[in-house]
Every structure is written in structure tokens, then in C-alpha cells.
Amino acid sequence: LMRVSQAVRLLNQYAVALLLVGGVLGTMITLPQGYFSYKGNIFNVYFVKVGWFWTTFVYLARLALPTRSKSMALSHQVIRYFVCTALWVTLTNSFNMFRVYSGTCSVSEFGTPGECISAGYLWDGHDISGHTFLLVLSTLLLKAVSEERMPKDDMSLPFAILEWFILFIRVLWICMFFFTYVYFHTFTDKLVGCIFGVLSYFIASWCAIKG
């Protein structure tokens, strides 16, 4: 069986390429409605909807687990995480506000997206994809910390299980990014979410280096 350290290196090498391929394929192809087009699917409800919790768990676990190499100071990695968290909170709330103020309901008696959609009407505001923003930011952040703190080749079973779970979360983010592109939001709203995710990561990394 492939060692977890080999799997980590493999995913680090192709993570960004897989995101790009997922976005392109998700834009070009049309899939029939299925389990992943249902917002109540288990991966969306228990993972993506609380995605920053899992990102935090994986990031802190990566810092705590035994490593064979450390290419960035721990203090810088902590700064990067907190800047990413601040940007995620701020921008996610900003996206929601932008959706409210940029649109109107097809029936004038409803003034918010929630009221309008719950009543069965259409809200025409720009709904910047918080999912693509989160998944891009998280994927880049977890890729970076995994490259900076590579796992040891030999480790105890509990550590190995945790490492495989970390890999599961990272692969799941890439898969859910693809399904978001296939089933949800307009192309523009998804692209803007991706751009904010990339910019947020690089801003946080700059702050970490300066810190």
C-alpha cells in the first residue's frame, strides 16, 4: 500500500491542477441531476457547510503531527491561519451583504433573498459563490502547510489514521469544488469566488512572511 507520506506528496503536486481541471470540466459539461446536485447531501451538510471548522482541524493537526521537515516558522504559519480566518469571515459576510443590496425579488413585497426564495420567487442579486471561495482558499492553505511540514515515512497507527483523514478532507474539497461548478451558481459568481480565494491566500502568506 502507498505510504501516507507518498500520498501527501502526490496530492501536493497535483492539487492546484486538479482544481483547475475541475473548474474547466464543471463549466464545460452537463451532468444529470443527482445526489451531488442536492444541497442536503451528506458531504455538503457535514463537511462543506462547516468547511472552515474542518480546515482549522486539518491545519492544526498538520502543525501538531510529527514531521520530517519544517520549512516555515511555526509563528508564521499561525499568522497565516489567522489572517485567512479573518478574510474568510469578512468576505463571506460581505458576499451575503452584496447579494442583498445588488438584487431585488421578482415580487416587490419581499426585501431579502431568504424571504423571497422561501416564498417561491426569484431573487436576481449576484450570489458570489462562498463555496468556491472557501474550497479554493482552504485547498491552497492546506497544500502549503503540508509542503512545509511533510509527514514522516514511518509513524504510529493513530498518526497514520489522522494523516489519511487529512488527505480525505483535502481530496473531498477538490471533488466538491467540481460539483459546485457543475450544479450551482453562475459562472461569473463562481469565478469571482475563486479569485477572492486565491487573493486571500496570497495576502495571508504575505502577512505571514512580513510577520
Coordinates of N, CA, C and O in Angstrom, one line a residue, residues 8 40 80 127 156 200:
V8 N 0.6 12.2 0.3 CA 0.7 13.6 0.6 C 1.5 14.3 -0.5 O 1.1 15.4 -1.1
G40 N -28.7 19.0 0.3 CA -28.7 18.3 1.5 C -27.8 17.0 1.6 O -27.9 16.2 2.5
R80 N -0.5 33.2 9.3 CA -1.2 32.9 8.0 C -2.6 32.3 8.3 O -3.5 32.7 7.6
D127 N -24.9 36.3 -6.5 CA -24.7 35.4 -5.4 C -23.2 34.9 -5.5 O -23.0 33.8 -6.0
S156 N 3.3 5.9 13.9 CA 2.4 5.0 14.6 C 1.1 5.0 13.9 O 0.7 5.9 13.2
S200 N -7.0 36.0 -1.2 CA -6.9 35.9 0.2 C -5.7 35.0 0.7 O -5.1 35.4 1.7

